Amino acid sequence: MKKRISLMLALILVLAVVVTGCGNEPADDANEGGEAGQVTDNPAKSRDGADNTIILGMEEAKGEFMPVYYSTSYDGYAIGYIFDTLLSNDEEGNPIPHVAEEWEISEDKKTYTFHLRDDVKFSDGEPLTAEDVEFTYLVMADPEYDGRYFSKPERLEGYEEYHEGDADNISGLEVIDDHTIAFTFKEAESTNIWECNMGIMPKHYYDFEKGDIDALKAKMQEPLGSGPYILENYEPKQFIEYTANEDYFLGAPKIENLILKFIKSETEIQEAEKGTVDIVLQAVTTPENKEIIDGLDYLHINDYPNNGYCFLGWNLEDPRFQDKKVRQALAYGFNRQEFVDVFFKGHGQVCHTPISQVSWAFTDELRENLNEYEYNPEKAKQLLDEAGWKEGADGIREKDGQKLDFTFSTFQDVEWIDRLIPMLKADWEKIGVNVEPNLLEFNALSDLVFQDRDFDIFSLCWSLSIDPDSSDVFHSKEAAEGGNNAVAFKNDKNDELLEAGIKEFDPEKRKEIYEEWGLLMNEELPYLFVYIRDNWNIVNDRVKNFELSPFVDPTHPSVVIEMELEE
Amino acid sequence: MGKYIVRRILHLIPVVLIISILIFTIIKMAPGDPVGSNLDPRATAEQKAAERARLGLDKPIPVQYWEWLKRSLKGDFGTSYIYKRPVKDVVPTFIKNTFLLNVVVYFFAFLISLPVGIICAVRQYSKVDNFWTVFSIIGISMPTFFFGLLLIYVFAVKLNWCPINGMVTPGKNATGLARVADVLHHMILPAIVLIIGSMASYVRYTRTSMLEVINQDYIRTARSKGLSEKVVIYKHAFRNALIPIITIVGFTIPSLFSGAVILETVFVWPGIGNVLMEGIRMRDYNMIMALNMFFALLTLLGNLLADVGYALVDPRVKVD
C-alpha cells in the first residue's frame, strides 16, 4: 500500500515535470487550429446547466448587499441587479428616465420633482412608491447611519433637523403623492441630480425604528428590491446566484439564471478558456492574455477606455514645482507615449486632462485644442533654462541653492510603477533632472500624501464620476490638510470654473465651462497626467449584446435586458 | 498531571495579555487606518475626522486598548469594517472552510509521512531513501503559486479531471451527499499542493529523529537480545523517535485553522487566510485583533498539548 502511494506521487511529480517542459506550446496549438480553419468546441456550451445561465466572473463582492451600505464596486454590481434607481444614464453620462419617467427643476433650481412610474413592483409584489424613495434617504440621514453615503441626504434641506434633532422626516424631501417626490437642496447645483439616484429600498421590508440601524443591517444579506434579478443564494468568497424577476417593469430579462462568480486574476484566462465563466469582467490587459484570447475562436474582447486615470502628483508647495514652466518641461521631458506603448502594447493611452473622453463634456473642441506635450527633450531643456534652472557640476539642474533632485514616493508591487520608474529616470536624466523612487505600502503612501503632505512626487489613480465636476479633487478648499487636493493646487481661475460648472444648469454652457477647465488643467498641469488604460471584458461568443462602455456597467438596464445567449 | 495543566493554563493568562498588547500596539502604529475603506475615497477632511472620532480612533492607544479589552472579555469582538458585520458572524464560515481543507491535508500528510520517514531511516542511503530525499527537497522548494497553477493547467484545463477552482460548483445547488462529493472534488488539487508541501518536512523530521534513535546503544542492545527487527523498530525506536514529532503535531493544531493566502488565491478557496490578509491591508483592526488572538491562543494550547504529550510518551519527562 505504502509503495503504491509513493508510486502514485512519483507519477504525479514526473507528469508535472513533463508538462512544464512543454508549457510554452498551447498558444501555438491554438494558432494552428485556427489556421486550419477548424472550429474549436466552445466549452461553455457543454458546461453542466449552461442553458439559460450566464456566469459572469469578477472580483469578490463582500456581501454588502444594501444600496446604502455597499462600498466596493463589485458589491455595487451585485446590488445593481437587485435594486432600481430613479434615473439611468446614456453612454455620454446624461441622466435618462428609469423608475422616474420624467422630472422637472424649479425656478430657483433647488428643487427636483420626480414623477415615478406606477408599474414598478418589488419582487414580493408590493408596489414601489415615493415613500420607499423617502425611506432610502431617511436611512442615510439616520443619526446612527455609519455607511459612506451620508453626503447624499446632507445636501438636502432639513437634514440637520432629522439627523441631529427629533424631526420625523427631512423637510427637503417631500412625498407629494404615491408616485411623486420632490428633493429640495440647500444649494442650486447641477450635480445634485445624481444625489437623487440611489438604489430604492422597500420601506415595508427594511423599516426600522429611527436610531436602531442594527436592525436594518441584520438584513444586509437578504436583499429585496425591484430589479431585474432576485438573489437566490450567496456563497461568501465564491459566487452569487440570481434568478430573473419575471415581473420586472421593463420586461423579464432574457437570461433566466445569472451567476456572479468571484474569480482571481491568476486563473481568469483559464476559466474563460475552459468555459467555467461566460464573461470575465475587467480582465488583466496584457499582451500575453490577448494572445491566448485571440487563439481561442470562441472568445472575444469588449474593449473601451477605463473610467479613470493615473498620474504623478507634484508638491506645489515646493518652490521647485511652483513655476508652470518647470512642470511643462517635466511633461515634455518624459516620453509618456513610449511608456504607454511599452506597457500597454496599444491597450491604453496617454491622459491629457481629467475628463472622460466619452463624456458629453469632452467636446471635439477640447480634444483638438489639448496640448499633448509630445516628447521633446530640447523644448524641455529650453523651458528649464528660461525658468533659470542651470545644469550644475553633477549634471543636475539647480537654482538658488536648490536642485531638481526629487524623491518619487510610490507603491510597491504595482506593475505599471515598476515599468515607469526606469523610463522616467532615464528620460528626466537627459534634461538634467534626477528622481529616486521611494517604494511604500499603500497605506503608508496614503498617509504620507494626504496627512503628512511630505513628498516631492507621488503616484495615484483617480476614477472619474459620471459628472465632469472634479471639485472634490482640484478645488483649492480641498488643499487643506487631509483633503484630496494633496498637491495643493491653488488657482483662482480653476476655482472659478469649477464653481461655475456646478452652478450652471444649461448643458451647452456647461460644455463651454468644462472645455475651458479641461484646457486649463492641460496647461497648468496640477498633475503629470500619465495614462488611461483600457478595460477588457472577455466575452464568450455565445453571449450576445454584452457591450459595456465607461458609463454603461454590467447592471445598466440596456445590458441586463438585452443580454442573451446564442441559440 | 492535572495540577500541572492548571498551572500551565494560569501561566497562559499573562502571556495572552502581553501578546494582545503587542499586536494591538503594532497594528495601531502601522500607517493608515480603516477610515479610507469605510468612506468614499473622495471624502473631505472633516468627514474623515468625524468618522475617525466615531470609530474611537482619535483616542490614545492605551485607551483604545483598554476599551478593546473590556468588550473582548465580554465576547464582543466588534464589527468588521470591511464586511460591515460583527466579526464573530463573518469569521466562522471561513474558518470552517479552512479547517475542512486542513484536516484532510494533515491527515494524509501524517498518514504518508510517518511510515515513509521510518522506512527512509531504516534503509538509510538506499534507493527509497534517496528518492524521498529528492522528493522532499522538491516538495519544500516548490512555490505554492507555481505548483498550484501547474496542477490547474494539467488536471483542470487539459485533462478535465478536476474543477479549476472554488469549493462548490456554482449553479449546482447540491445538497447532502452530492454536496460533500462536490466539495471533495474541488478539494483534490489544493489538497495535493498542501500535502506535498507539508509532507516533505514531516518525512525529513521523522527520518532524522528515527536515525538518531536507531544509532543509540539501547537499540543495539535490543537487537542483540535477539528481538525481531519489527519489534525493535516499531516498539523501541519509534516510540522514542515520536518525541520531536509530537512537537510538530502540537504546532500543527493552530495551522489547522490558519489559511494559506497564496493557495486560497490560486484556487479561490474561501478560507480565512485571505480574510486576515485583506483585514491587514485595509486596517480592519477588529478583524485583525480577533483573528490574531485566536491564532495566538491556539498556538499556546498547541504547545501545552505537546508538553502534555511528552509526558505521556517519555517517562523521563516529569511534570509535577
mmCIF file of N, CA and C in Angstrom, chain A residues 293-405:
data_model
loop_
_atom_site.group_PDB
_atom_site.id
_atom_site.type_symbol
_atom_site.label_atom_id
_atom_site.label_comp_id
_atom_site.label_asym_id
_atom_site.label_seq_id
_atom_site.Cartn_x
_atom_site.Cartn_y
_atom_site.Cartn_z
ATOM 1 N N ILE A 293 -6.429 34.815 -25.879
ATOM 2 C CA ILE A 293 -7.825 35.043 -26.259
ATOM 3 C C ILE A 293 -7.982 34.990 -27.783
ATOM 4 N N ASP A 294 -7.036 35.610 -28.487
ATOM 5 C CA ASP A 294 -7.094 35.588 -29.947
ATOM 6 C C ASP A 294 -6.973 34.170 -30.497
ATOM 7 N N GLY A 295 -6.263 33.322 -29.765
ATOM 8 C CA GLY A 295 -6.068 31.950 -30.220
ATOM 9 C C GLY A 295 -7.308 31.093 -30.024
ATOM 10 N N LEU A 296 -8.256 31.566 -29.243
ATOM 11 C CA LEU A 296 -9.466 30.777 -28.985
ATOM 12 C C LEU A 296 -10.612 31.423 -29.737
ATOM 13 N N ASP A 297 -11.154 30.718 -30.731
ATOM 14 C CA ASP A 297 -12.108 31.386 -31.613
ATOM 15 C C ASP A 297 -13.495 31.537 -31.000
ATOM 16 N N TYR A 298 -13.676 31.113 -29.744
ATOM 17 C CA TYR A 298 -14.993 31.311 -29.134
ATOM 18 C C TYR A 298 -14.990 32.440 -28.108
ATOM 19 N N LEU A 299 -13.868 33.189 -28.020
ATOM 20 C CA LEU A 299 -13.809 34.305 -27.087
ATOM 21 C C LEU A 299 -13.571 35.606 -27.837
ATOM 22 N N HIS A 300 -14.137 36.700 -27.352
ATOM 23 C CA HIS A 300 -13.761 37.996 -27.885
ATOM 24 C C HIS A 300 -13.647 39.002 -26.744
ATOM 25 N N ILE A 301 -13.095 40.167 -27.067
ATOM 26 C CA ILE A 301 -12.860 41.178 -26.032
ATOM 27 C C ILE A 301 -13.764 42.375 -26.261
ATOM 28 N N ASN A 302 -14.421 42.814 -25.201
ATOM 29 C CA ASN A 302 -15.201 44.052 -25.230
ATOM 30 C C ASN A 302 -14.277 45.113 -24.609
ATOM 31 N N ASP A 303 -13.803 46.031 -25.473
ATOM 32 C CA ASP A 303 -12.680 46.900 -25.147
ATOM 33 C C ASP A 303 -13.126 48.362 -25.119
ATOM 34 N N TYR A 304 -12.816 49.099 -24.073
ATOM 35 C CA TYR A 304 -13.158 50.534 -24.013
ATOM 36 C C TYR A 304 -12.270 51.202 -22.961
ATOM 37 N N PRO A 305 -12.091 52.519 -23.052
ATOM 38 C CA PRO A 305 -11.206 53.180 -22.088
ATOM 39 C C PRO A 305 -11.768 53.121 -20.678
ATOM 40 N N ASN A 306 -10.886 52.876 -19.726
ATOM 41 C CA ASN A 306 -11.283 52.821 -18.324
ATOM 42 C C ASN A 306 -11.734 54.203 -17.861
ATOM 43 N N ASN A 307 -12.658 54.219 -16.930
ATOM 44 C CA ASN A 307 -13.202 55.483 -16.450
ATOM 45 C C ASN A 307 -12.352 56.009 -15.303
ATOM 46 N N GLY A 308 -11.135 56.387 -15.608
ATOM 47 C CA GLY A 308 -10.237 56.880 -14.578
ATOM 48 C C GLY A 308 -8.873 57.095 -15.191
ATOM 49 N N TYR A 309 -7.984 57.687 -14.427
ATOM 50 C CA TYR A 309 -6.656 57.984 -14.964
ATOM 51 C C TYR A 309 -5.614 57.860 -13.870
ATOM 52 N N CYS A 310 -4.379 57.613 -14.262
ATOM 53 C CA CYS A 310 -3.285 57.547 -13.303
ATOM 54 C C CYS A 310 -2.340 58.713 -13.557
ATOM 55 N N PHE A 311 -1.735 59.188 -12.498
ATOM 56 C CA PHE A 311 -0.956 60.433 -12.621
ATOM 57 C C PHE A 311 0.193 60.449 -11.630
ATOM 58 N N LEU A 312 1.118 61.379 -11.854
ATOM 59 C CA LEU A 312 2.125 61.695 -10.848
ATOM 60 C C LEU A 312 1.733 63.052 -10.268
ATOM 61 N N GLY A 313 1.628 63.111 -8.949
ATOM 62 C CA GLY A 313 1.292 64.380 -8.307
ATOM 63 C C GLY A 313 2.582 65.037 -7.832
ATOM 64 N N TRP A 314 2.713 66.323 -8.037
ATOM 65 C CA TRP A 314 3.915 67.008 -7.535
ATOM 66 C C TRP A 314 3.520 68.054 -6.525
ATOM 67 N N ASN A 315 4.351 68.207 -5.524
ATOM 68 C CA ASN A 315 4.036 69.061 -4.388
ATOM 69 C C ASN A 315 4.155 70.531 -4.777
ATOM 70 N N LEU A 316 3.016 71.178 -4.949
ATOM 71 C CA LEU A 316 3.051 72.555 -5.435
ATOM 72 C C LEU A 316 3.384 73.552 -4.332
ATOM 73 N N GLU A 317 3.546 73.045 -3.100
ATOM 74 C CA GLU A 317 4.038 73.929 -2.044
ATOM 75 C C GLU A 317 5.555 73.996 -2.067
ATOM 76 N N ASP A 318 6.145 73.075 -2.828
ATOM 77 C CA ASP A 318 7.588 73.044 -3.006
ATOM 78 C C ASP A 318 7.923 74.079 -4.083
ATOM 79 N N PRO A 319 8.775 75.084 -3.757
ATOM 80 C CA PRO A 319 9.040 76.154 -4.733
ATOM 81 C C PRO A 319 9.535 75.628 -6.082
ATOM 82 N N ARG A 320 10.147 74.469 -6.100
ATOM 83 C CA ARG A 320 10.688 73.960 -7.364
ATOM 84 C C ARG A 320 9.588 73.669 -8.381
ATOM 85 N N PHE A 321 8.395 73.328 -7.869
ATOM 86 C CA PHE A 321 7.313 72.971 -8.792
ATOM 87 C C PHE A 321 6.378 74.142 -9.074
ATOM 88 N N GLN A 322 6.608 75.264 -8.388
ATOM 89 C CA GLN A 322 5.624 76.338 -8.496
ATOM 90 C C GLN A 322 5.630 77.026 -9.849
ATOM 91 N N ASP A 323 6.767 76.981 -10.533
ATOM 92 C CA ASP A 323 6.838 77.580 -11.855
ATOM 93 C C ASP A 323 6.202 76.634 -12.870
ATOM 94 N N LYS A 324 5.197 77.130 -13.571
ATOM 95 C CA LYS A 324 4.484 76.316 -14.558
ATOM 96 C C LYS A 324 5.437 75.771 -15.621
ATOM 97 N N LYS A 325 6.460 76.575 -15.934
ATOM 98 C CA LYS A 325 7.409 76.155 -16.971
ATOM 99 C C LYS A 325 8.140 74.879 -16.573
ATOM 100 N N VAL A 326 8.445 74.764 -15.285
ATOM 101 C CA VAL A 326 9.139 73.559 -14.823
ATOM 102 C C VAL A 326 8.228 72.353 -15.003
ATOM 103 N N ARG A 327 6.956 72.522 -14.635
ATOM 104 C CA ARG A 327 6.011 71.399 -14.764
ATOM 105 C C ARG A 327 5.849 71.015 -16.230
ATOM 106 N N GLN A 328 5.750 72.027 -17.085
ATOM 107 C CA GLN A 328 5.600 71.715 -18.507
ATOM 108 C C GLN A 328 6.864 71.073 -19.053
ATOM 109 N N ALA A 329 8.005 71.542 -18.589
ATOM 110 C CA ALA A 329 9.276 70.958 -19.042
ATOM 111 C C ALA A 329 9.337 69.494 -18.651
ATOM 112 N N LEU A 330 8.897 69.195 -17.424
ATOM 113 C CA LEU A 330 8.932 67.802 -16.971
ATOM 114 C C LEU A 330 7.981 66.944 -17.797
ATOM 115 N N ALA A 331 6.883 67.543 -18.281
ATOM 116 C CA ALA A 331 5.956 66.803 -19.135
ATOM 117 C C ALA A 331 6.569 66.568 -20.518
ATOM 118 N N TYR A 332 7.175 67.625 -21.073
ATOM 119 C CA TYR A 332 7.836 67.454 -22.381
ATOM 120 C C TYR A 332 9.007 66.476 -22.264
ATOM 121 N N GLY A 333 9.611 66.441 -21.098
ATOM 122 C CA GLY A 333 10.839 65.649 -20.922
ATOM 123 C C GLY A 333 10.597 64.192 -20.597
ATOM 124 N N PHE A 334 9.344 63.768 -20.490
ATOM 125 C CA PHE A 334 9.092 62.345 -20.220
ATOM 126 C C PHE A 334 8.256 61.777 -21.356
ATOM 127 N N ASN A 335 8.775 60.745 -21.980
ATOM 128 C CA ASN A 335 8.098 60.160 -23.130
ATOM 129 C C ASN A 335 6.944 59.276 -22.664
ATOM 130 N N ARG A 336 5.806 59.919 -22.410
ATOM 131 C CA ARG A 336 4.648 59.173 -21.895
ATOM 132 C C ARG A 336 4.097 58.223 -22.942
ATOM 133 N N GLN A 337 4.139 58.658 -24.205
ATOM 134 C CA GLN A 337 3.630 57.789 -25.268
ATOM 135 C C GLN A 337 4.410 56.477 -25.311
ATOM 136 N N GLU A 338 5.735 56.592 -25.163
ATOM 137 C CA GLU A 338 6.554 55.383 -25.209
ATOM 138 C C GLU A 338 6.205 54.467 -24.031
ATOM 139 N N PHE A 339 6.026 55.082 -22.859
ATOM 140 C CA PHE A 339 5.663 54.275 -21.691
ATOM 141 C C PHE A 339 4.349 53.523 -21.953
ATOM 142 N N VAL A 340 3.361 54.242 -22.462
ATOM 143 C CA VAL A 340 2.056 53.620 -22.716
ATOM 144 C C VAL A 340 2.201 52.513 -23.772
ATOM 145 N N ASP A 341 2.997 52.781 -24.821
ATOM 146 C CA ASP A 341 3.186 51.772 -25.870
ATOM 147 C C ASP A 341 3.861 50.532 -25.329
ATOM 148 N N VAL A 342 4.899 50.750 -24.503
ATOM 149 C CA VAL A 342 5.650 49.615 -23.977
ATOM 150 C C VAL A 342 4.800 48.835 -22.987
ATOM 151 N N PHE A 343 4.122 49.581 -22.119
ATOM 152 C CA PHE A 343 3.408 48.885 -21.048
ATOM 153 C C PHE A 343 2.086 48.287 -21.522
ATOM 154 N N PHE A 344 1.342 49.029 -22.319
ATOM 155 C CA PHE A 344 0.001 48.551 -22.689
ATOM 156 C C PHE A 344 -0.061 47.932 -24.069
ATOM 157 N N LYS A 345 1.000 48.053 -24.838
ATOM 158 C CA LYS A 345 1.035 47.496 -26.186
ATOM 159 C C LYS A 345 -0.244 47.850 -26.948
ATOM 160 N N GLY A 346 -0.595 49.116 -26.927
ATOM 161 C CA GLY A 346 -1.772 49.541 -27.686
ATOM 162 C C GLY A 346 -3.084 49.478 -26.928
ATOM 163 N N HIS A 347 -3.057 49.080 -25.664
ATOM 164 C CA HIS A 347 -4.317 48.963 -24.926
ATOM 165 C C HIS A 347 -4.427 49.995 -23.824
ATOM 166 N N GLY A 348 -3.918 51.169 -24.128
ATOM 167 C CA GLY A 348 -4.015 52.265 -23.191
ATOM 168 C C GLY A 348 -3.622 53.527 -23.939
ATOM 169 N N GLN A 349 -3.783 54.683 -23.321
ATOM 170 C CA GLN A 349 -3.421 55.916 -23.995
ATOM 171 C C GLN A 349 -2.940 56.934 -22.990
ATOM 172 N N VAL A 350 -2.243 57.949 -23.497
ATOM 173 C CA VAL A 350 -1.748 58.998 -22.623
ATOM 174 C C VAL A 350 -2.929 59.859 -22.199
ATOM 175 N N CYS A 351 -2.935 60.254 -20.932
ATOM 176 C CA CYS A 351 -4.011 61.105 -20.423
ATOM 177 C C CYS A 351 -3.562 62.559 -20.504
ATOM 178 N N HIS A 352 -4.458 63.440 -20.977
ATOM 179 C CA HIS A 352 -4.087 64.844 -21.110
ATOM 180 C C HIS A 352 -4.873 65.769 -20.199
ATOM 181 N N THR A 353 -6.066 65.340 -19.815
ATOM 182 C CA THR A 353 -6.884 66.179 -18.950
ATOM 183 C C THR A 353 -7.886 65.273 -18.223
ATOM 184 N N PRO A 354 -8.266 65.641 -16.987
ATOM 185 C CA PRO A 354 -9.070 64.709 -16.192
ATOM 186 C C PRO A 354 -10.570 64.728 -16.506
ATOM 187 N N ILE A 355 -10.922 64.522 -17.750
ATOM 188 C CA ILE A 355 -12.334 64.391 -18.138
ATOM 189 C C ILE A 355 -12.462 63.146 -19.004
ATOM 190 N N SER A 356 -13.479 62.348 -18.725
ATOM 191 C CA SER A 356 -13.659 61.131 -19.514
ATOM 192 C C SER A 356 -13.935 61.478 -20.975
ATOM 193 N N GLN A 357 -13.253 60.752 -21.877
ATOM 194 C CA GLN A 357 -13.401 61.068 -23.302
ATOM 195 C C GLN A 357 -14.770 60.765 -23.851
ATOM 196 N N VAL A 358 -15.544 59.903 -23.165
ATOM 197 C CA VAL A 358 -16.872 59.604 -23.698
ATOM 198 C C VAL A 358 -17.922 60.563 -23.132
ATOM 199 N N SER A 359 -17.514 61.356 -22.151
ATOM 200 C CA SER A 359 -18.469 62.264 -21.510
ATOM 201 C C SER A 359 -18.945 63.339 -22.481
ATOM 202 N N TRP A 360 -20.163 63.836 -22.252
ATOM 203 C CA TRP A 360 -20.680 64.948 -23.042
ATOM 204 C C TRP A 360 -19.786 66.177 -22.911
ATOM 205 N N ALA A 361 -19.016 66.212 -21.799
ATOM 206 C CA ALA A 361 -18.187 67.394 -21.553
ATOM 207 C C ALA A 361 -16.891 67.360 -22.361
ATOM 208 N N PHE A 362 -16.549 66.204 -22.894
ATOM 209 C CA PHE A 362 -15.309 66.100 -23.667
ATOM 210 C C PHE A 362 -15.637 66.415 -25.120
ATOM 211 N N THR A 363 -15.675 67.700 -25.430
ATOM 212 C CA THR A 363 -16.126 68.124 -26.762
ATOM 213 C C THR A 363 -15.002 67.987 -27.784
ATOM 214 N N ASP A 364 -15.369 68.053 -29.049
ATOM 215 C CA ASP A 364 -14.371 67.981 -30.112
ATOM 216 C C ASP A 364 -13.388 69.139 -30.014
ATOM 217 N N GLU A 365 -13.911 70.322 -29.626
ATOM 218 C CA GLU A 365 -13.024 71.484 -29.496
ATOM 219 C C GLU A 365 -11.971 71.211 -28.430
ATOM 220 N N LEU A 366 -12.420 70.604 -27.340
ATOM 221 C CA LEU A 366 -11.478 70.305 -26.261
ATOM 222 C C LEU A 366 -10.414 69.349 -26.784
ATOM 223 N N ARG A 367 -10.861 68.308 -27.464
ATOM 224 C CA ARG A 367 -9.935 67.305 -27.985
ATOM 225 C C ARG A 367 -8.887 67.961 -28.903
ATOM 226 N N GLU A 368 -9.369 68.849 -29.775
ATOM 227 C CA GLU A 368 -8.453 69.447 -30.751
ATOM 228 C C GLU A 368 -7.460 70.413 -30.125
ATOM 229 N N ASN A 369 -7.892 71.081 -29.072
ATOM 230 C CA ASN A 369 -7.037 72.122 -28.511
ATOM 231 C C ASN A 369 -6.109 71.648 -27.399
ATOM 232 N N LEU A 370 -6.198 70.372 -27.047
ATOM 233 C CA LEU A 370 -5.339 69.887 -25.971
ATOM 234 C C LEU A 370 -3.886 69.886 -26.422
ATOM 235 N N ASN A 371 -3.007 70.320 -25.523
ATOM 236 C CA ASN A 371 -1.580 70.204 -25.786
ATOM 237 C C ASN A 371 -1.170 68.796 -25.368
ATOM 238 N N GLU A 372 -0.629 68.043 -26.290
ATOM 239 C CA GLU A 372 -0.284 66.656 -25.953
ATOM 240 C C GLU A 372 1.108 66.527 -25.347
ATOM 241 N N TYR A 373 1.829 67.604 -25.231
ATOM 242 C CA TYR A 373 3.181 67.578 -24.664
ATOM 243 C C TYR A 373 3.992 66.425 -25.249
ATOM 244 N N GLU A 374 4.003 66.355 -26.569
ATOM 245 C CA GLU A 374 4.762 65.276 -27.215
ATOM 246 C C GLU A 374 6.212 65.331 -26.774
ATOM 247 N N TYR A 375 6.812 64.168 -26.641
ATOM 248 C CA TYR A 375 8.163 64.083 -26.106
ATOM 249 C C TYR A 375 9.110 64.986 -26.882
ATOM 250 N N ASN A 376 9.741 65.916 -26.181
ATOM 251 C CA ASN A 376 10.614 66.880 -26.831
ATOM 252 C C ASN A 376 11.651 67.366 -25.822
ATOM 253 N N PRO A 377 12.733 66.605 -25.651
ATOM 254 C CA PRO A 377 13.725 66.963 -24.625
ATOM 255 C C PRO A 377 14.341 68.344 -24.863
ATOM 256 N N GLU A 378 14.450 68.732 -26.148
ATOM 257 C CA GLU A 378 15.048 70.050 -26.427
ATOM 258 C C GLU A 378 14.164 71.158 -25.858
ATOM 259 N N LYS A 379 12.877 71.017 -26.115
ATOM 260 C CA LYS A 379 11.926 72.011 -25.619
ATOM 261 C C LYS A 379 11.941 72.036 -24.086
ATOM 262 N N ALA A 380 12.054 70.849 -23.494
ATOM 263 C CA ALA A 380 12.097 70.752 -22.039
ATOM 264 C C ALA A 380 13.300 71.504 -21.499
ATOM 265 N N LYS A 381 14.444 71.275 -22.126
ATOM 266 C CA LYS A 381 15.665 71.947 -21.665
ATOM 267 C C LYS A 381 15.517 73.457 -21.792
ATOM 268 N N GLN A 382 14.952 73.865 -22.946
ATOM 269 C CA GLN A 382 14.768 75.295 -23.196
ATOM 270 C C GLN A 382 13.889 75.921 -22.109
ATOM 271 N N LEU A 383 12.788 75.232 -21.775
ATOM 272 C CA LEU A 383 11.884 75.755 -20.752
ATOM 273 C C LEU A 383 12.584 75.851 -19.402
ATOM 274 N N LEU A 384 13.378 74.854 -19.085
ATOM 275 C CA LEU A 384 14.082 74.870 -17.798
ATOM 276 C C LEU A 384 15.107 75.995 -17.771
ATOM 277 N N ASP A 385 15.777 76.198 -18.906
ATOM 278 C CA ASP A 385 16.732 77.308 -18.995
ATOM 279 C C ASP A 385 16.015 78.630 -18.750
ATOM 280 N N GLU A 386 14.864 78.770 -19.450
ATOM 281 C CA GLU A 386 14.089 80.002 -19.299
ATOM 282 C C GLU A 386 13.690 80.244 -17.849
ATOM 283 N N ALA A 387 13.371 79.145 -17.170
ATOM 284 C CA ALA A 387 12.938 79.279 -15.775
ATOM 285 C C ALA A 387 14.125 79.508 -14.854
ATOM 286 N N GLY A 388 15.324 79.456 -15.398
ATOM 287 C CA GLY A 388 16.501 79.783 -14.603
ATOM 288 C C GLY A 388 17.187 78.599 -13.943
ATOM 289 N N TRP A 389 16.820 77.394 -14.373
ATOM 290 C CA TRP A 389 17.461 76.200 -13.791
ATOM 291 C C TRP A 389 18.636 75.811 -14.673
ATOM 292 N N LYS A 390 19.850 75.962 -14.127
ATOM 293 C CA LYS A 390 21.058 75.690 -14.913
ATOM 294 C C LYS A 390 21.706 74.410 -14.419
ATOM 295 N N GLU A 391 22.351 73.741 -15.367
ATOM 296 C CA GLU A 391 23.000 72.491 -15.003
ATOM 297 C C GLU A 391 24.164 72.727 -14.042
ATOM 298 N N GLY A 392 24.217 71.955 -12.977
ATOM 299 C CA GLY A 392 25.305 72.075 -12.020
ATOM 300 C C GLY A 392 26.446 71.144 -12.390
ATOM 301 N N ALA A 393 27.431 71.057 -11.516
ATOM 302 C CA ALA A 393 28.620 70.253 -11.784
ATOM 303 C C ALA A 393 28.280 68.772 -11.964
ATOM 304 N N ASP A 394 27.262 68.300 -11.238
ATOM 305 C CA ASP A 394 26.902 66.883 -11.323
ATOM 306 C C ASP A 394 25.867 66.608 -12.410
ATOM 307 N N GLY A 395 25.589 67.602 -13.243
ATOM 308 C CA GLY A 395 24.641 67.387 -14.341
ATOM 309 C C GLY A 395 23.198 67.633 -13.945
ATOM 310 N N ILE A 396 22.954 67.881 -12.663
ATOM 311 C CA ILE A 396 21.585 68.125 -12.211
ATOM 312 C C ILE A 396 21.350 69.627 -12.160
ATOM 313 N N ARG A 397 20.219 70.037 -12.682
ATOM 314 C CA ARG A 397 19.950 71.476 -12.735
ATOM 315 C C ARG A 397 19.719 72.046 -11.346
ATOM 316 N N GLU A 398 20.182 73.282 -11.151
ATOM 317 C CA GLU A 398 19.996 73.923 -9.850
ATOM 318 C C GLU A 398 19.707 75.408 -10.006
ATOM 319 N N LYS A 399 19.160 75.965 -8.940
ATOM 320 C CA LYS A 399 18.809 77.390 -8.943
ATOM 321 C C LYS A 399 18.669 77.813 -7.488
ATOM 322 N N ASP A 400 19.272 78.896 -7.127
ATOM 323 C CA ASP A 400 19.199 79.428 -5.760
ATOM 324 C C ASP A 400 19.481 78.351 -4.706
ATOM 325 N N GLY A 401 20.457 77.523 -4.961
ATOM 326 C CA GLY A 401 20.830 76.515 -3.964
ATOM 327 C C GLY A 401 19.914 75.309 -3.914
ATOM 328 N N GLN A 402 18.892 75.259 -4.799
ATOM 329 C CA GLN A 402 18.017 74.090 -4.829
ATOM 330 C C GLN A 402 18.297 73.274 -6.075
ATOM 331 N N LYS A 403 18.069 71.977 -5.978
ATOM 332 C CA LYS A 403 18.349 71.106 -7.118
ATOM 333 C C LYS A 403 17.078 70.431 -7.598
ATOM 334 N N LEU A 404 17.025 70.119 -8.882
ATOM 335 C CA LEU A 404 15.901 69.337 -9.410
ATOM 336 C C LEU A 404 16.206 67.860 -9.167
ATOM 337 N N ASP A 405 16.188 67.523 -7.904
ATOM 338 C CA ASP A 405 16.523 66.174 -7.476
ATOM 339 C C ASP A 405 15.356 65.727 -6.588
#
